[in-house]
């Protein structure tokens, strides 16, 4: 190799002795943060592996044998990126400054080179072989994210340590973030990738490649399970050549091999592909079959559905028709439906309207015209205007649809937005339906659960229902973020809501330990986290997934980031658990392309024998 040009030296802040030039691996070091952060250097030699719009990536000419130290790095500088005489495969010598960059304090830092000046191009046309993940590198760990999560990425309390403060030595064989950090800056290839998500609104899709994974469900997604948040998945970002990846990718789609550079941006480790992602095949059938659980029309086979219908407003007739079609064609018009996210009669118009009779009658009319037989009635309680969270003006609430030829409210006496229904001897409800403790601070800016007592139309076979929509996880931190364990947004609110909901159910069971109770809805929480675990132990309710023997990996109702996850649940009282209930998740939305979703949640259907004789 021959030096073809030279720049002036920096001597005052020179970190490395003149005798030994720094390597990229030494700049990255064995920890998350560079030991050389802030230092200026000269004479760094590297092969250009890729060029992007605002910088280039280089790799040491001689690879390091330490798998903790990435021998590749991002060199930030648009002049360099746009300099047509610097090409992939060039061996360049440069000076610059080691910099740890993040745009937001909740993110991890990316180690990069700032203020680069190329002093020489030693060679052109050197072949740059991408490192094949799992072949030329370690394989991604499949369960834990970092040594700072105390063994449980979903554990509480959250936010006990910051990676940027502890700066642990990387353990890439054990921890997912350590693994991806050990590859930061590398040109890599993902062999035989498939999508474990749909593209987000930026067109970015999570994938896994030809490496071991845990949590694989039947749709080739990866399901979140206890202490396993699937760090083996990686998100594929914007192509470096300015092309666009398809926005129609679906869960389980297989893709052509992806080659790109590993980076950290927007709160996650990414692979930025050299060019757009290409789908090679999609799974069939494209949507699941309808539920197999049909109503007997009587107490021996009562069907109960649950569906978060995502900001349902009657003005959106296409959405109304699509929700109705799901209820009729996929849920087979269950006898009783727990619904969440019904907006008031004028949707998000913020004018004090709170009633939702027009919203619900639009839905029941659409169902009736598609079904031809089932003509639902409904019941709900309007919230205080603006008090229950959700889209401003929308006043989302939970509601029940019921088939009045099968079930009816027992001694109906509807409560209002501010009165708490109480458990009376019997057990009976003081208001039916009624809201649970609406003045409790646990429900600030959130939906109050709607409790109801039901009977079959012959006046027998009493059972209770609790329809919930707990606070959402908004405001949390990324699974790849600085805070460990990550901040589970609004955890404290859901914990309080779990306790209030559970204590109400416990009062019914204290009156009658053999009461039939179903609590269902959008709990906005995984089954493996404290609010749900505490809800179960305080209420004595049982997880219907467990009771009905649903495979742990098929328990999902939502796709978020890399995980197929379960936010929507049905829980049953011990006596009802003993009647051999059946349960099915209907993945009619998680399997669909982004634009074909009717809601962001999957519905589910159960079948119960509630006969008392
Ligand atoms: C940088 O490289 C030049 C040319 O090879 C050499 O003269 C100089 O000593 C080197 N400086 C350092 C700090 O390595
Ligand atoms: C591009 O890089 C070459 C090689 O370092 C340099 O000689 C040239 O001045 C650069 N061009 C621009 C426009 O910066
Ligand atoms: C992948 O799984 C197989 C089968 O369990 C195991 O033999 C192999 O060691 C695993 N590979 C890695 C890299 O963990
Ligand atoms: C609908 O249900 C409510 C509450 O049970 C009842 O008052 C009303 O009469 C029912 N309407 C019809 C049309 O069945
Ligand atoms: C709710 O009902 C209670 C008891 O009947 C009554 O005192 C209260 O004014 C009502 N609140 C609203 C908002 O209607």
XYZ file of C-alpha atoms in Angstrom, residues 60-365:
306
model
C -10.460 -2.236 9.858
C -8.241 -3.758 7.193
C -7.281 -6.495 9.660
C -10.251 -7.992 11.503
C -10.174 -8.195 15.273
C -10.511 -11.575 16.946
C -12.345 -10.118 19.938
C -16.049 -10.686 19.288
C -16.952 -7.892 21.710
C -15.220 -5.243 19.613
C -16.820 -4.166 16.375
C -14.090 -3.438 13.833
C -16.432 -1.216 11.831
C -17.802 2.279 12.426
C -19.934 5.067 10.996
C -18.062 8.121 9.749
C -20.442 11.055 9.868
C -20.009 13.755 7.225
C -22.074 14.671 4.194
C -19.095 15.972 2.221
C -17.528 12.547 2.521
C -20.805 10.803 1.748
C -21.293 12.911 -1.354
C -17.672 12.779 -2.526
C -17.871 10.749 -5.732
C -14.147 9.968 -5.657
C -14.517 7.978 -2.409
C -15.983 4.603 -3.219
C -16.960 1.404 -1.530
C -13.843 -0.773 -1.534
C -11.442 2.162 -1.089
C -8.876 1.880 1.683
C -8.754 5.340 3.212
C -6.672 7.042 5.885
C -8.462 9.666 7.914
C -8.325 11.940 10.902
C -11.341 12.846 12.987
C -12.918 12.875 16.389
C -14.536 9.999 18.284
C -18.058 10.990 19.201
C -20.924 9.391 21.114
C -24.152 10.630 19.566
C -27.807 10.347 20.482
C -30.682 12.607 19.492
C -32.770 11.867 22.602
C -31.753 11.115 26.173
C -33.828 7.924 26.373
C -31.786 6.342 23.555
C -28.424 4.585 23.576
C -25.399 6.344 22.125
C -23.979 5.507 18.712
C -20.184 5.602 18.595
C -19.180 7.431 15.418
C -16.404 9.450 13.858
C -17.129 13.142 13.488
C -15.264 15.844 11.545
C -13.524 13.333 9.270
C -10.730 14.443 6.926
C -9.422 11.906 4.450
C -5.655 12.191 4.161
C -5.053 9.370 1.745
C -6.665 6.742 -0.402
C -4.309 3.777 -0.282
C -6.140 1.403 -2.569
C -9.270 1.042 -4.675
C -11.524 -1.891 -5.418
C -10.817 -4.006 -2.348
C -13.538 -6.628 -2.086
C -15.853 -6.006 0.837
C -17.507 -9.201 2.041
C -20.483 -8.670 4.305
C -20.375 -10.713 7.500
C -23.181 -13.259 7.460
C -24.981 -13.109 10.808
C -24.752 -16.423 12.615
C -22.063 -17.692 10.206
C -19.281 -15.100 10.221
C -20.540 -13.679 13.522
C -22.117 -15.068 16.650
C -25.865 -15.744 16.544
C -28.159 -13.311 18.309
C -29.144 -14.276 21.857
C -32.844 -15.104 21.904
C -34.231 -14.103 25.309
C -32.472 -11.436 27.361
C -31.565 -7.913 26.339
C -28.870 -6.769 28.776
C -27.170 -7.700 32.012
C -28.973 -4.699 33.551
C -32.514 -6.129 33.228
C -32.102 -8.342 36.331
C -33.067 -11.354 34.234
C -36.466 -9.981 33.199
C -36.903 -7.313 30.549
C -40.565 -7.028 31.705
C -39.623 -6.901 35.379
C -40.576 -4.179 37.835
C -39.474 -1.779 39.082
C -38.432 -0.293 35.724
C -35.651 2.149 34.985
C -33.249 1.030 37.722
C -30.068 1.509 35.682
C -28.880 3.289 32.556
C -26.634 1.515 30.085
C -24.952 4.853 29.381
C -23.959 5.171 33.052
C -23.002 1.573 33.894
C -21.487 1.027 30.428
C -21.130 -2.729 30.870
C -18.564 -4.876 29.098
C -20.407 -6.513 26.211
C -21.503 -10.129 26.568
C -22.696 -10.789 23.017
C -23.299 -14.500 23.568
C -25.791 -13.772 26.342
C -27.535 -10.473 25.735
C -29.267 -9.165 22.624
C -28.285 -5.510 22.932
C -24.681 -6.510 23.617
C -24.792 -8.673 20.491
C -26.110 -5.909 18.218
C -23.727 -3.368 19.794
C -20.828 -5.733 19.002
C -21.847 -5.500 15.323
C -22.476 -1.753 15.181
C -21.068 -0.260 11.991
C -20.678 -3.685 10.333
C -21.789 -4.557 6.840
C -23.794 -7.724 7.466
C -26.028 -10.130 5.605
C -29.227 -11.606 7.020
C -29.753 -14.948 5.280
C -33.305 -16.186 4.612
C -35.066 -13.439 6.558
C -38.760 -13.378 7.292
C -40.928 -10.597 8.678
C -42.011 -10.788 12.307
C -43.929 -7.519 12.003
C -45.631 -5.356 9.453
C -43.844 -2.184 8.320
C -44.361 0.669 10.771
C -45.501 4.073 9.513
C -41.916 4.723 8.311
C -41.879 1.537 6.210
C -39.496 -0.283 8.590
C -40.017 -4.001 9.287
C -38.675 -6.316 12.006
C -37.133 -9.568 10.771
C -35.313 -12.640 11.968
C -32.876 -14.525 9.747
C -31.399 -17.996 9.501
C -30.515 -18.206 13.159
C -32.087 -19.794 16.211
C -35.164 -18.065 17.538
C -37.450 -18.632 20.501
C -41.140 -17.834 20.707
C -41.940 -18.777 17.085
C -45.697 -18.897 16.563
C -47.583 -20.674 13.790
C -47.614 -17.498 11.703
C -43.801 -17.241 11.925
C -43.930 -14.277 14.276
C -42.105 -14.330 17.606
C -44.371 -14.265 20.640
C -43.435 -12.408 23.796
C -43.319 -14.846 26.729
C -42.155 -14.737 30.326
C -38.699 -13.088 30.529
C -38.310 -13.486 26.764
C -38.646 -10.294 24.713
C -37.120 -11.708 21.518
C -33.906 -9.711 21.112
C -33.016 -11.946 18.145
C -35.180 -9.752 15.883
C -33.795 -6.658 14.159
C -35.539 -3.800 12.378
C -34.737 -3.049 8.733
C -34.637 0.699 8.149
C -34.471 3.037 5.150
C -32.473 1.645 2.200
C -29.153 3.485 1.708
C -29.692 3.836 -2.055
C -32.866 5.903 -1.634
C -35.237 3.134 -2.793
C -38.314 2.281 -0.715
C -39.136 -1.095 0.785
C -42.694 -2.325 0.223
C -45.256 -1.138 2.753
C -47.427 -4.211 2.158
C -45.174 -6.718 3.984
C -47.160 -9.010 6.295
C -46.343 -11.088 9.331
C -44.496 -14.226 8.195
C -43.560 -12.979 4.695
C -40.264 -14.434 3.504
C -37.781 -11.963 2.074
C -34.682 -12.037 -0.098
C -31.373 -11.977 1.803
C -30.755 -8.524 3.254
C -27.323 -6.873 3.228
C -26.800 -3.630 5.063
C -25.041 -1.846 7.875
C -25.857 -2.172 11.566
C -26.510 1.116 13.312
C -28.403 2.599 16.233
C -31.001 5.267 15.561
C -34.518 6.295 16.672
C -34.062 4.237 19.872
C -33.246 0.894 18.230
C -30.457 -1.124 16.659
C -31.178 -1.220 12.937
C -29.896 -2.720 9.753
C -29.943 -0.091 7.020
C -30.143 -2.195 3.850
C -28.080 -1.265 0.787
C -31.268 -1.480 -1.252
C -34.974 -2.113 -0.746
C -36.322 -5.286 0.816
C -37.944 -7.783 -1.569
C -40.742 -10.167 -0.582
C -40.351 -13.682 -1.998
C -43.533 -15.246 -0.634
C -46.442 -14.784 1.757
C -48.118 -17.377 3.914
C -51.472 -18.824 2.931
C -54.283 -18.533 3.657
C -53.891 -14.785 3.953
C -56.452 -14.628 6.777
C -57.407 -17.184 9.425
C -60.609 -19.210 9.233
C -63.626 -18.072 11.263
C -63.918 -19.233 14.854
C -65.071 -22.828 15.259
C -67.045 -21.826 18.372
C -70.720 -21.527 17.471
C -73.576 -20.621 19.769
C -76.050 -23.224 20.972
C -78.496 -20.364 21.503
C -78.866 -21.431 25.124
C -76.962 -21.759 28.406
C -75.130 -24.923 27.341
C -73.184 -23.194 24.607
C -73.130 -19.471 25.187
C -70.607 -17.688 22.957
C -68.805 -14.597 24.214
C -66.584 -12.397 22.062
C -64.143 -9.606 22.822
C -63.023 -6.942 20.359
C -61.255 -3.577 20.614
C -62.710 -1.906 17.521
C -60.217 1.018 17.457
C -61.837 4.434 17.663
C -65.219 3.385 16.349
C -67.225 6.376 15.118
C -70.470 6.090 13.142
C -69.358 8.641 10.540
C -66.742 6.164 9.281
C -69.088 3.894 7.380
C -66.316 1.813 5.805
C -64.918 1.010 9.265
C -68.430 0.295 10.561
C -69.036 -2.199 7.742
C -65.613 -3.822 8.214
C -66.064 -4.265 11.977
C -69.565 -5.669 11.408
C -68.204 -8.093 8.803
C -65.563 -9.346 11.269
C -68.193 -9.865 13.954
C -70.518 -11.743 11.590
C -68.050 -13.662 9.418
C -65.174 -14.392 11.820
C -66.712 -14.267 15.291
C -70.043 -15.761 14.094
C -72.095 -13.158 15.988
C -71.458 -14.302 19.557
C -74.313 -14.114 22.060
C -72.475 -11.492 24.093
C -69.698 -9.177 22.914
C -67.308 -7.141 25.049
C -66.409 -4.106 22.925
C -63.810 -1.402 23.574
C -63.177 1.975 21.914
C -66.693 2.989 20.954
C -66.582 6.756 20.442
C -69.463 9.111 21.101
C -72.070 9.912 18.475
C -69.984 12.518 16.660
C -66.621 10.826 17.041
C -63.706 13.167 17.631
C -65.742 16.368 17.313
C -65.023 17.901 20.701
C -68.328 19.550 21.563
C -69.440 17.923 24.815
C -71.337 15.055 23.173
C -70.961 11.891 25.270
C -73.816 9.553 24.254
C -72.979 6.703 21.897
C -76.395 5.295 21.030
C -75.925 6.318 17.370
C -72.457 4.729 17.290
C -73.751 1.471 18.708
C -76.947 1.371 16.664
C -74.886 1.985 13.494
C -72.835 -1.070 14.428
C -75.776 -3.283 15.388
C -77.683 -2.274 12.227
